Coordinates of C-alpha atoms in Angstrom, one line a residue:
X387 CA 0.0 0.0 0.0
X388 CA 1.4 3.6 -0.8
X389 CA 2.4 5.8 2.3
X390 CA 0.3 8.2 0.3
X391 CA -2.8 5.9 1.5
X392 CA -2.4 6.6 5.1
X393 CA -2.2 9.5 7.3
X394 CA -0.7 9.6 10.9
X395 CA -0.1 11.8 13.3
X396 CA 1.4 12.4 17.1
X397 CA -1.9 12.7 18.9
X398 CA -0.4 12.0 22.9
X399 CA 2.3 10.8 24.5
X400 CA 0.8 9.4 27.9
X401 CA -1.6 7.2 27.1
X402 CA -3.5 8.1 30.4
X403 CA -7.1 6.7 30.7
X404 CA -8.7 9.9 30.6
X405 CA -9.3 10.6 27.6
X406 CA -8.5 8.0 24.3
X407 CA -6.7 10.8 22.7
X408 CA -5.0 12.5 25.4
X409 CA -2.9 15.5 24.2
X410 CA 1.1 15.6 25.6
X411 CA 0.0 17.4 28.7
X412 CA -2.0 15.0 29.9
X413 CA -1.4 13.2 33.1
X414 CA -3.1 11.1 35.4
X415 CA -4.7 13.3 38.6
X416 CA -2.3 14.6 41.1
X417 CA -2.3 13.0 44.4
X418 CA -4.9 10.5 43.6
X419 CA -4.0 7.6 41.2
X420 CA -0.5 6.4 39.8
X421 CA -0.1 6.1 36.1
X422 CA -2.3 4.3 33.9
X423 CA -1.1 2.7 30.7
X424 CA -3.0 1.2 27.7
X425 CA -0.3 -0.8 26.6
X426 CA 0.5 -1.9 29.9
X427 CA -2.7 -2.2 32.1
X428 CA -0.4 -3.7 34.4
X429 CA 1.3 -1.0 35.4
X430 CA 0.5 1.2 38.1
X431 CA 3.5 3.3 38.6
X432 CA 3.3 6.3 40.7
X433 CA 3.2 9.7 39.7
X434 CA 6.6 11.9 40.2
X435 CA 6.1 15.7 39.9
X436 CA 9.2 17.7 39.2
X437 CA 9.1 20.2 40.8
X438 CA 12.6 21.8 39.7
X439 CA 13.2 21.2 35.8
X440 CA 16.8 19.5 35.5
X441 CA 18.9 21.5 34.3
X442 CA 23.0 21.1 34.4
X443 CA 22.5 17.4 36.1
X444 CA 24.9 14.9 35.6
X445 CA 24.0 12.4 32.4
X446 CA 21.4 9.2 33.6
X447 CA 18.2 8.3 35.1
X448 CA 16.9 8.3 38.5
X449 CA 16.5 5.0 40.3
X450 CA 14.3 4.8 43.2
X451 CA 12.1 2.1 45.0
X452 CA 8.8 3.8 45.7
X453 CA 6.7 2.0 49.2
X454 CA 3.9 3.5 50.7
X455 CA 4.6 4.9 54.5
X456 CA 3.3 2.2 57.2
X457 CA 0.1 4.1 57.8
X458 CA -0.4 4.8 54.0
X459 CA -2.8 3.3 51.6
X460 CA -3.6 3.6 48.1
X461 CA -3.4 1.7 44.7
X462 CA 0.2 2.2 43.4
X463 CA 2.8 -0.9 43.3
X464 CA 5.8 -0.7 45.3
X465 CA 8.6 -2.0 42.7
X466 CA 11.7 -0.7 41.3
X467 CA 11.9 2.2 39.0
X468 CA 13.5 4.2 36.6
X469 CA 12.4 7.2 35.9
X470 CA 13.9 10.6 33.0
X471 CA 14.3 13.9 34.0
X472 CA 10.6 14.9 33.3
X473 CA 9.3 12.0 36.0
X474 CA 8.4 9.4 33.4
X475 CA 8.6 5.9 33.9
X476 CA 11.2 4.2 32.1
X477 CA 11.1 1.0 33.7
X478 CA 8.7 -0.4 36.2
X479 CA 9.2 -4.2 37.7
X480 CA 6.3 -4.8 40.0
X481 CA 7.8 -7.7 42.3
X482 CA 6.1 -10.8 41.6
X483 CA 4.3 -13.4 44.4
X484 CA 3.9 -12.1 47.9
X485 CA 2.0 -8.5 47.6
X486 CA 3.8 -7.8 51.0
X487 CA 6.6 -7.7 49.5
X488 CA 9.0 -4.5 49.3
X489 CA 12.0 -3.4 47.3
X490 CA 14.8 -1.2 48.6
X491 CA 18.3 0.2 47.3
X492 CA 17.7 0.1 43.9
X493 CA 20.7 1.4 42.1
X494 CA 23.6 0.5 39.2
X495 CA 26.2 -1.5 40.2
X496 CA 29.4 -3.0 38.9
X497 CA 29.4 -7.0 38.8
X498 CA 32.6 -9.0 36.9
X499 CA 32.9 -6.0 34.6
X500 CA 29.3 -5.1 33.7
X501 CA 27.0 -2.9 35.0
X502 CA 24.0 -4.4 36.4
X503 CA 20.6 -3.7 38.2
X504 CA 20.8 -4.4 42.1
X505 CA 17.9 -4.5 44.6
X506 CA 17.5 -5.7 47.7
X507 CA 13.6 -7.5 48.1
X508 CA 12.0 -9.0 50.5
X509 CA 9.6 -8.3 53.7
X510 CA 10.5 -5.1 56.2
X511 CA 9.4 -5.4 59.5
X512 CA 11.5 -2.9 61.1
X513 CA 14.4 -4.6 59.5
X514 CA 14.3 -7.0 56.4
X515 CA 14.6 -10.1 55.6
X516 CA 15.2 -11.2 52.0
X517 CA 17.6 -11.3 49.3
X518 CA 19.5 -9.4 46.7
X519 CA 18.7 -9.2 43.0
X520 CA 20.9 -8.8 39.5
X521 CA 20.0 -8.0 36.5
X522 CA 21.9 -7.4 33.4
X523 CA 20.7 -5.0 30.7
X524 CA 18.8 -7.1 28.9
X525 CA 16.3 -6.8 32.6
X526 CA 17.3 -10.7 33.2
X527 CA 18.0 -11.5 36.4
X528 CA 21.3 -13.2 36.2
X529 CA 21.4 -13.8 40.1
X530 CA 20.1 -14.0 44.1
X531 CA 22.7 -13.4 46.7
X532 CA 21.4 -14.2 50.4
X533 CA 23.2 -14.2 53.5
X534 CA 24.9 -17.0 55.1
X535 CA 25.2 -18.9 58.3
X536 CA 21.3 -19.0 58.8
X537 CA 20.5 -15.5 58.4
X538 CA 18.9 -13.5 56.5
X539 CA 19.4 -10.4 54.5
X540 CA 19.0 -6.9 55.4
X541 CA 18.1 -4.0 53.1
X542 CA 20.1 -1.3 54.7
X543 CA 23.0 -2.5 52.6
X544 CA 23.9 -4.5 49.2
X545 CA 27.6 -3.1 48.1
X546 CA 29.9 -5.0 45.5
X547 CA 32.9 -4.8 45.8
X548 CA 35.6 -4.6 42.8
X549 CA 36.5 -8.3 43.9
X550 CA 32.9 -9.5 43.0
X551 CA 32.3 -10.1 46.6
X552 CA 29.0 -8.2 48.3
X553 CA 28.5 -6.4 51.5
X554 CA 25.4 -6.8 53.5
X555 CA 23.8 -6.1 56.2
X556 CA 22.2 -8.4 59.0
X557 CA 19.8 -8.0 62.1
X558 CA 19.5 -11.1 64.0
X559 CA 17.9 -10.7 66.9
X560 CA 19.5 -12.4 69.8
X561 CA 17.4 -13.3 73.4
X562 CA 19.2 -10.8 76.0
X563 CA 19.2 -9.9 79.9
X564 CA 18.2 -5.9 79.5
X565 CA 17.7 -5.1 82.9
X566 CA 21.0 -3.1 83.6
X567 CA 19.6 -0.7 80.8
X568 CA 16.3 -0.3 82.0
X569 CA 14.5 -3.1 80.1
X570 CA 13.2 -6.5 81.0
X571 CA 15.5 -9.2 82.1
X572 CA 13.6 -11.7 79.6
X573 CA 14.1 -9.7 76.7
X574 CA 16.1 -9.2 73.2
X575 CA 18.2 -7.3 71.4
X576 CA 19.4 -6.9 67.6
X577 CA 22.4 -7.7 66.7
X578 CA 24.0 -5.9 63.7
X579 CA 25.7 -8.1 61.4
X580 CA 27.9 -7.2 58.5
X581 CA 28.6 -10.1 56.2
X582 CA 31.1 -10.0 53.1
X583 CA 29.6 -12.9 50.5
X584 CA 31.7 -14.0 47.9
X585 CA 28.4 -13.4 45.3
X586 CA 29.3 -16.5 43.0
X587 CA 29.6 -18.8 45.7
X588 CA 27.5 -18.1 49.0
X589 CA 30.3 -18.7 50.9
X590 CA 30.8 -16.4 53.7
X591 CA 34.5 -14.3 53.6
X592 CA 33.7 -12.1 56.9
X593 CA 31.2 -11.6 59.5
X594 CA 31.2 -8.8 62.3
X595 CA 28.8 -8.5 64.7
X596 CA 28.0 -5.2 66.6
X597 CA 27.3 -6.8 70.2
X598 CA 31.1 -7.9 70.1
X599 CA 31.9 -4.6 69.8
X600 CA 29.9 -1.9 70.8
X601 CA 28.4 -1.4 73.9
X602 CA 25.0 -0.7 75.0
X603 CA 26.3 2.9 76.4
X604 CA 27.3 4.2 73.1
X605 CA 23.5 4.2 72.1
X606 CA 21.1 7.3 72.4
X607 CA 18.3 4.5 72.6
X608 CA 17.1 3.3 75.9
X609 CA 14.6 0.5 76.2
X610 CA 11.3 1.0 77.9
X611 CA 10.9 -1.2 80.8
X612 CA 7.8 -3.0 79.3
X613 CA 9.6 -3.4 75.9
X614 CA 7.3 -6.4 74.5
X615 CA 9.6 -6.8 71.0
X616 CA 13.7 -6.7 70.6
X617 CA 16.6 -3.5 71.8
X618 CA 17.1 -2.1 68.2
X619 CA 20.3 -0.3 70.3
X620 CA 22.6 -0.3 67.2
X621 CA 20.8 -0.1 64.0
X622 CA 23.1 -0.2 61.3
X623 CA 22.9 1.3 57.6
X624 CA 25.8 1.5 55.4
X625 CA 28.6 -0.5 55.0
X626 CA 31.8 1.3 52.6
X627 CA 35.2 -0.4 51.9
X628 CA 37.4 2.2 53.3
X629 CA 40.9 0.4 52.3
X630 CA 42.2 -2.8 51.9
X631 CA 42.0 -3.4 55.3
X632 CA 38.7 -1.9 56.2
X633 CA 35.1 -0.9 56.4
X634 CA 33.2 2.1 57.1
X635 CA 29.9 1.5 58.9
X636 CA 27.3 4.1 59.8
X637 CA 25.0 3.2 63.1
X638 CA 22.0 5.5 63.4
X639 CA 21.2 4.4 66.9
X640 CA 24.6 5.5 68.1
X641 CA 25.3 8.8 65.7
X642 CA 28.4 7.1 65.0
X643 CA 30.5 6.3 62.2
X644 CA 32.8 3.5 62.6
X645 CA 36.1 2.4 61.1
X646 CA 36.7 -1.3 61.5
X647 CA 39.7 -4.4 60.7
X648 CA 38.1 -6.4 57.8
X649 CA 40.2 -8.9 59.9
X650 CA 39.9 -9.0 63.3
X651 CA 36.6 -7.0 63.3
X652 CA 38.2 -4.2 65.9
X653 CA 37.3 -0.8 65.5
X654 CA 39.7 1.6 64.9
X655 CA 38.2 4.8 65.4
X656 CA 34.5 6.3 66.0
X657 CA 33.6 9.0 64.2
X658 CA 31.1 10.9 66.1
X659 CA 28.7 10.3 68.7
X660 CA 29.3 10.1 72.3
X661 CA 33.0 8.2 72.3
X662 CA 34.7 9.9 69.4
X663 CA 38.1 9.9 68.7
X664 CA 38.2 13.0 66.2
X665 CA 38.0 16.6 67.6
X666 CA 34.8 17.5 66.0
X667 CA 34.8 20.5 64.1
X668 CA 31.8 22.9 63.7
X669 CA 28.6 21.2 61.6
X670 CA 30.5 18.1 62.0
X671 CA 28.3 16.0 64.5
X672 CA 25.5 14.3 62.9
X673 CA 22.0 12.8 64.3
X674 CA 21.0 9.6 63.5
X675 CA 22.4 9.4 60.5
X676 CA 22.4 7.6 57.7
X677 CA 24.8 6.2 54.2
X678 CA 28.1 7.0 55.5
X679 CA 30.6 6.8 52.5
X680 CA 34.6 7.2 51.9
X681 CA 35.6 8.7 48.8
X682 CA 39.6 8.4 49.4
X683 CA 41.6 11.5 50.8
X684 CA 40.1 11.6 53.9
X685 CA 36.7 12.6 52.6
X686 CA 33.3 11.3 53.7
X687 CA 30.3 12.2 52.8
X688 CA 26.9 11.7 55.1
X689 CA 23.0 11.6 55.3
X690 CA 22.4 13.8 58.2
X691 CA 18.6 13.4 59.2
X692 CA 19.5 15.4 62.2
X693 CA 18.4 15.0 65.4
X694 CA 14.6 13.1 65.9
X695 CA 11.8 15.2 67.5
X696 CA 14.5 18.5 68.0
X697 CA 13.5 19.1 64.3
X698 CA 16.7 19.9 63.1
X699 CA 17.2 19.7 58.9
X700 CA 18.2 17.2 57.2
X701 CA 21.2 17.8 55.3
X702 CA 24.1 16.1 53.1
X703 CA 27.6 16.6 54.7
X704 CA 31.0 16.3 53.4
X705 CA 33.7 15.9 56.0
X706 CA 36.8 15.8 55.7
X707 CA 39.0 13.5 58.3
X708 CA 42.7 13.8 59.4
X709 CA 43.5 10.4 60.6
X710 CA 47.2 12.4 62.2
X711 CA 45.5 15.3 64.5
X712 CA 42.4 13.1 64.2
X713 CA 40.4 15.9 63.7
X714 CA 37.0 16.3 61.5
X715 CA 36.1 19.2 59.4
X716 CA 33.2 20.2 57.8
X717 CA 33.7 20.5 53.9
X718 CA 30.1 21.6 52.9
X719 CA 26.7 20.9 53.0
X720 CA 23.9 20.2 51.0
X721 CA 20.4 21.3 52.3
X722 CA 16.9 22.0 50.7
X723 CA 15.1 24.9 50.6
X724 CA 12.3 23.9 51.9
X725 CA 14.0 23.2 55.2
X726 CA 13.7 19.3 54.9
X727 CA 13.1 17.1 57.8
X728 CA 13.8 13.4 57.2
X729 CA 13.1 11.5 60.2
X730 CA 14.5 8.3 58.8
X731 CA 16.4 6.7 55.8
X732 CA 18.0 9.0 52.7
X733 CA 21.8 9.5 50.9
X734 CA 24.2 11.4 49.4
X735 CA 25.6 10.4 45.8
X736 CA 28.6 12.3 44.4
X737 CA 28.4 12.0 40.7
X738 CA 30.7 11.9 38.0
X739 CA 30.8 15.7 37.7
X740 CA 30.8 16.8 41.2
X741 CA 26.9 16.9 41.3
X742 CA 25.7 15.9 44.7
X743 CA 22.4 13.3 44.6
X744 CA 20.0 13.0 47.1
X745 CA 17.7 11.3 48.7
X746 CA 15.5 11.9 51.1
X747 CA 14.1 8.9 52.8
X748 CA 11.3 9.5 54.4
X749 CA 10.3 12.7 53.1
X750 CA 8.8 12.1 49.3
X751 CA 11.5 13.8 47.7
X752 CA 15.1 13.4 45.8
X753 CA 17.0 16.5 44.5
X754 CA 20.3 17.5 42.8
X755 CA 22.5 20.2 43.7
X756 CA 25.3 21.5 42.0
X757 CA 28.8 21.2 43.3
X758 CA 28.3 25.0 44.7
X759 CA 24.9 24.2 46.1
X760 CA 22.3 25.3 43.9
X761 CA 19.2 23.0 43.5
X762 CA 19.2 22.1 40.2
X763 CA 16.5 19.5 40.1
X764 CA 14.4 18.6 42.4
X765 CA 10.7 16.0 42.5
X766 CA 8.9 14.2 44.4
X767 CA 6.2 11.3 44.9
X768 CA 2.7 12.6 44.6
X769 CA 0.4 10.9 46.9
X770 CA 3.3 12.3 49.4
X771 CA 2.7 9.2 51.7
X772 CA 4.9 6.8 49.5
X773 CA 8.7 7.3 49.7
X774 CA 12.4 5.4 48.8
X775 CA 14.9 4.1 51.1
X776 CA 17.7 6.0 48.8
X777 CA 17.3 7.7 45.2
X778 CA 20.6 7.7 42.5
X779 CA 21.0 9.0 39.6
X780 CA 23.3 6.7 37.4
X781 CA 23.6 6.2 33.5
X782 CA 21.9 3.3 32.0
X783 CA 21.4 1.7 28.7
X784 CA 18.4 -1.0 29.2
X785 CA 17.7 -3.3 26.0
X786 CA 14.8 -5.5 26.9
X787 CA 14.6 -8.9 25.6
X788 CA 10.8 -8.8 24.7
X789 CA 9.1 -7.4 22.2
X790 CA 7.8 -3.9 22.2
X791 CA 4.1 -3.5 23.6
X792 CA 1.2 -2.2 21.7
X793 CA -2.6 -1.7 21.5
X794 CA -4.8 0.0 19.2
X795 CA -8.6 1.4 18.9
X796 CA -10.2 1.5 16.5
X797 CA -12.4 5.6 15.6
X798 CA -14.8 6.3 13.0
X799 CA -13.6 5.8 9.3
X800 CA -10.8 3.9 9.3
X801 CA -9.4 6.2 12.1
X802 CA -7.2 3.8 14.6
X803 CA -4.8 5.3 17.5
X804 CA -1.8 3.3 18.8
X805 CA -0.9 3.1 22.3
X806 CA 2.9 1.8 22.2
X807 CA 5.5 1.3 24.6
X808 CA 8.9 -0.4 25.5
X809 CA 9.3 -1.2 29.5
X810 CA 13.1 -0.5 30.3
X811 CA 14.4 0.8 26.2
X812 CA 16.5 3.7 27.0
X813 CA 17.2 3.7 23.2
X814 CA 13.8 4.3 21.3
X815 CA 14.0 7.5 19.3
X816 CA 10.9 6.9 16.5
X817 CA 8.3 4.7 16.4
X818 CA 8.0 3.3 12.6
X819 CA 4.6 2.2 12.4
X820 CA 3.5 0.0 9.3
X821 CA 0.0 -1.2 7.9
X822 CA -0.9 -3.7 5.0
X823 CA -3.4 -6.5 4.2
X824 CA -1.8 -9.2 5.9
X825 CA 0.8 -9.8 8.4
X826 CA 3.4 -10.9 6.3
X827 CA 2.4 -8.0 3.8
X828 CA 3.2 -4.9 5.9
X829 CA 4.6 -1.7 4.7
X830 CA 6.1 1.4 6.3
X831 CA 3.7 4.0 6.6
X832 CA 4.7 6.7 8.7
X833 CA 6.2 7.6 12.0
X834 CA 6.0 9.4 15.4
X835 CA 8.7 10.5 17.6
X836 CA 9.1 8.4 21.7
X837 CA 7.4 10.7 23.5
X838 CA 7.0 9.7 27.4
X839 CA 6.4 5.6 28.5
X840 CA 4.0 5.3 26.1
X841 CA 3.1 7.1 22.9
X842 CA -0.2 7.3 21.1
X843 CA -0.4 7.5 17.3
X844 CA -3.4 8.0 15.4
X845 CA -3.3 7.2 11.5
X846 CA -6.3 6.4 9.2
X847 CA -6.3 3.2 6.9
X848 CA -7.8 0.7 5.5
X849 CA -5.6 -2.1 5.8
X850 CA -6.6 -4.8 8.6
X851 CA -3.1 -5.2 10.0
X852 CA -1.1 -3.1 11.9
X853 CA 2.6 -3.4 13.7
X854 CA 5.1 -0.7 15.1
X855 CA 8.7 -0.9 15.0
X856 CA 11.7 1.1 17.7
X857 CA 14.3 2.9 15.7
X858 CA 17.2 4.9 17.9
X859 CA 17.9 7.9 16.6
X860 CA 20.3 6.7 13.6
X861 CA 17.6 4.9 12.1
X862 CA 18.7 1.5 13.4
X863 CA 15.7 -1.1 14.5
X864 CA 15.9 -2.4 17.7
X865 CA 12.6 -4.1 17.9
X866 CA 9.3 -4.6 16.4
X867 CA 6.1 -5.4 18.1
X868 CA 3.2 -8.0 17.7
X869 CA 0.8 -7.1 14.8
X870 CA -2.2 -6.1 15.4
X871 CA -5.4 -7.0 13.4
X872 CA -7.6 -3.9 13.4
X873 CA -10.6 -5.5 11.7
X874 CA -10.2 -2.3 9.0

């Protein structure tokens, strides 16, 4: 059939369920339902509304993992997701099985050579217990890590390591005498557990535990007398390599920082809270704090939620340490203008070109600031009850294995709008759509620029049959979908 049969034309980009022939502005309603996908019905991603256009950010996506608050309720999934500068979904994985289910620390790692998705999933009840997911670019999960010796994994930390080993974090709660605290005698307490996994073989390369060293008197928790569930007196939430030799662990419980042997599991310094060994400079002392990290040269960066009910604002700090005169100093500090308090979770990611990422846990929001400070993008979750354990940025190239997806409906003369989309295709540039008389007799017929997660087309034909093809933006096919048989 001649192109000159057909006309097509860019009618949305959302697909939304508003209207059939949304316009590009459309979008689902603010605060009151997550996406909504005609290609993928499936989906129920929530809505991000940015609320600072990017401008100046570092190259890549953000990667969060959305979950509603405790209290919160409300029809979006809780799954790992991608998501462009504009707050569009570029790859949703709702988690399969148990609806209880959550996903946390969703981010880009590096894993023998390649960059790969990592996620930690599993239940949270006050801690987690699960397992840590890889996938490769191709969105195939290529692996499960768990932890060893009986336990099971928490999602405060999944690191990997250049040697292809992973860090993780444990809570194992342990039957304890808390009387000279204040607590019951018949009681319990949580053990925080680092464990280094060689990721190919389960087996188990180093295990620290926080009750061999560090004492009940270094926490700012005290428990109740009637505590009826465990001492969370410890709570750890980041694990770094420091060296060769050791780790860097961050213990919001404590305020403290801790530098430890990756051999014999001592600690060789503490890095605030109420036993430090550094002179504390001014802004320096943190509250409950969260994603310690070492960058080399005596530079750490930290998620400051500040201290709880004193309503102090959250911040990002960089510190820099002199292990000599043992002395901290406060570099600079990242804070939003909106004065920011984060009770629990959140991040700090230096990127590539000095940007600063950030999360902010239990507030709906993640931001980027220039190296100076300035806010230079900035959104957030609307319903604001849902939140991420951390938020990245990271660059990504995703080439899903299946086929593209796409629907059609079917308007008055001929008249037919296409709602198309590719879950996780960071490459997509022109949809290529193509009509004919029968599926193996299809013909190019015209084509609409990617627009958003899904794009709607509306052409006009005659011919029954109807398929779409991905081009990037050399003209290259990376995919074609399913053809469609319009009845026309």
């Amino acid at each position: 059939m001649a192109a000159g049969g057909v006309w097509i034309t860019l009618t949305g980009t959302l697909g939304c369920e508003q209207s059939p022939r949304a316009r590009a502005i459309a979008s689902p309603a603010r605060g009151e339902q997550p996406w909504a996908f005609r290609s993928r019905p499936e989906f129920r991603p929530p809505v991000v509304e940015v609320k600072t256009q990017a401008r100046g950010t570092a190259p890549g996506y953000v990667f969060v993992s959305p979950k509603k608050e405790p209290e919160a309720s409300g029809p979006s999934e809780d799954a790992p997701l991608i998501l462009d500068d504009r707050g569009q979904p570029v790859w949703f994985h709702p988690l399969q099985g148990d609806e209880e289910k959550d996903a946390f620390n969703f981010e880009v790692q590096t894993y023998k050579g390649e960059k790969v998705l990592t996620w930690w999933e599993g239940l949270h009840t006050g801690f987690g217990q699960g397992e840590y997911v890889l996938m490769d670019h191709s969105y195939r999960e290529i692996k499960r890590v768990r932890a060893g010796n009986g336990y099971e994994g928490d999602h405060h930390e999944f690191l990997i390591t250049p040697e292809d080993t992973a860090l993780i974090t444990i809570y194992s709660e342990v039957p304890w005498d808390l009387s000279s605290v204040g607590g019951p005698a018949d009681s319990a307490v949580l053990d925080g557990i680092v464990q280094e996994v060689d990721i190919e073989t389960g087996e188990v390369l180093f295990e620290w535990h926080s009750l061999e060293h560090v004492a009940f008197e270094e926490s700012y928790h005290e428990p109740p007398p009637d505590l009826k569930t465990y001492f969370d007196y410890f709570h750890i939430n980041s694990i770094d390599v420091y060296d060769d030799e050791h780790l860097l662990i961050s213990a919001r419980r404590t305020s403290t920082v801790y530098k430890v042997d990756r051999k014999t599991g001592e600690v060789a310094w503490r890095l605030g809270g109420k036993m430090s060994n550094f002179d504390m400079g001014l802004g320096t002392r943190t509250g409950y704090q969260h994603d310690a990290r070492y960058h080399g040269n005596g530079i750490i960066t930290i998620f400051d939620n500040g201290r709880v009910n004193k309503n102090e604002q959250s911040r990002g700090i960089v510190v820099e340490i002199d292990e000599d005169a043992m002395s901290a100093t406060l570099v600079s500090q990242y804070t939003h203008p909106e004065k920011i308090f984060s009770d629990t979770q959140g991040n700090v990611q230096v990127l590539p070109n000095g940007n600063v990422f950030m999360g902010w846990g239990s507030e709906p929001l993640f931001s980027e600031f220039s190296r100076d400070g300035e806010l230079i993008f900035d959104a957030s979750f609307t319903p604001p009850e849902l939140e991420s354990y951390r938020a990245f940025r990271f660059p990504w190239k995703g080439r899903p294995e299946d086929a593209p997806a796409v629907t059609g409906e079917s308007g008055s003369e001929g008249e037919v709008t296409l709602y198309v989309s590719w879950n996780g295709a960071t490459e997509v540039s022109t949809w290529e759509v193509l009509a004919g008389a029968g599926p193996d007799q299809l013909e190019p017929v015209g084509s609409a620029p990617r627009k958003g997660f899904e794009t709607a087309i509306t052409l006009q034909t005659d011919e029954p049959y109807i398929a779409v093809r991905a081009k990037d933006r050399w003209g290259r096919l990376l995919g074609a979908s399913k053809t469609l048989n319009t009845g026309g």
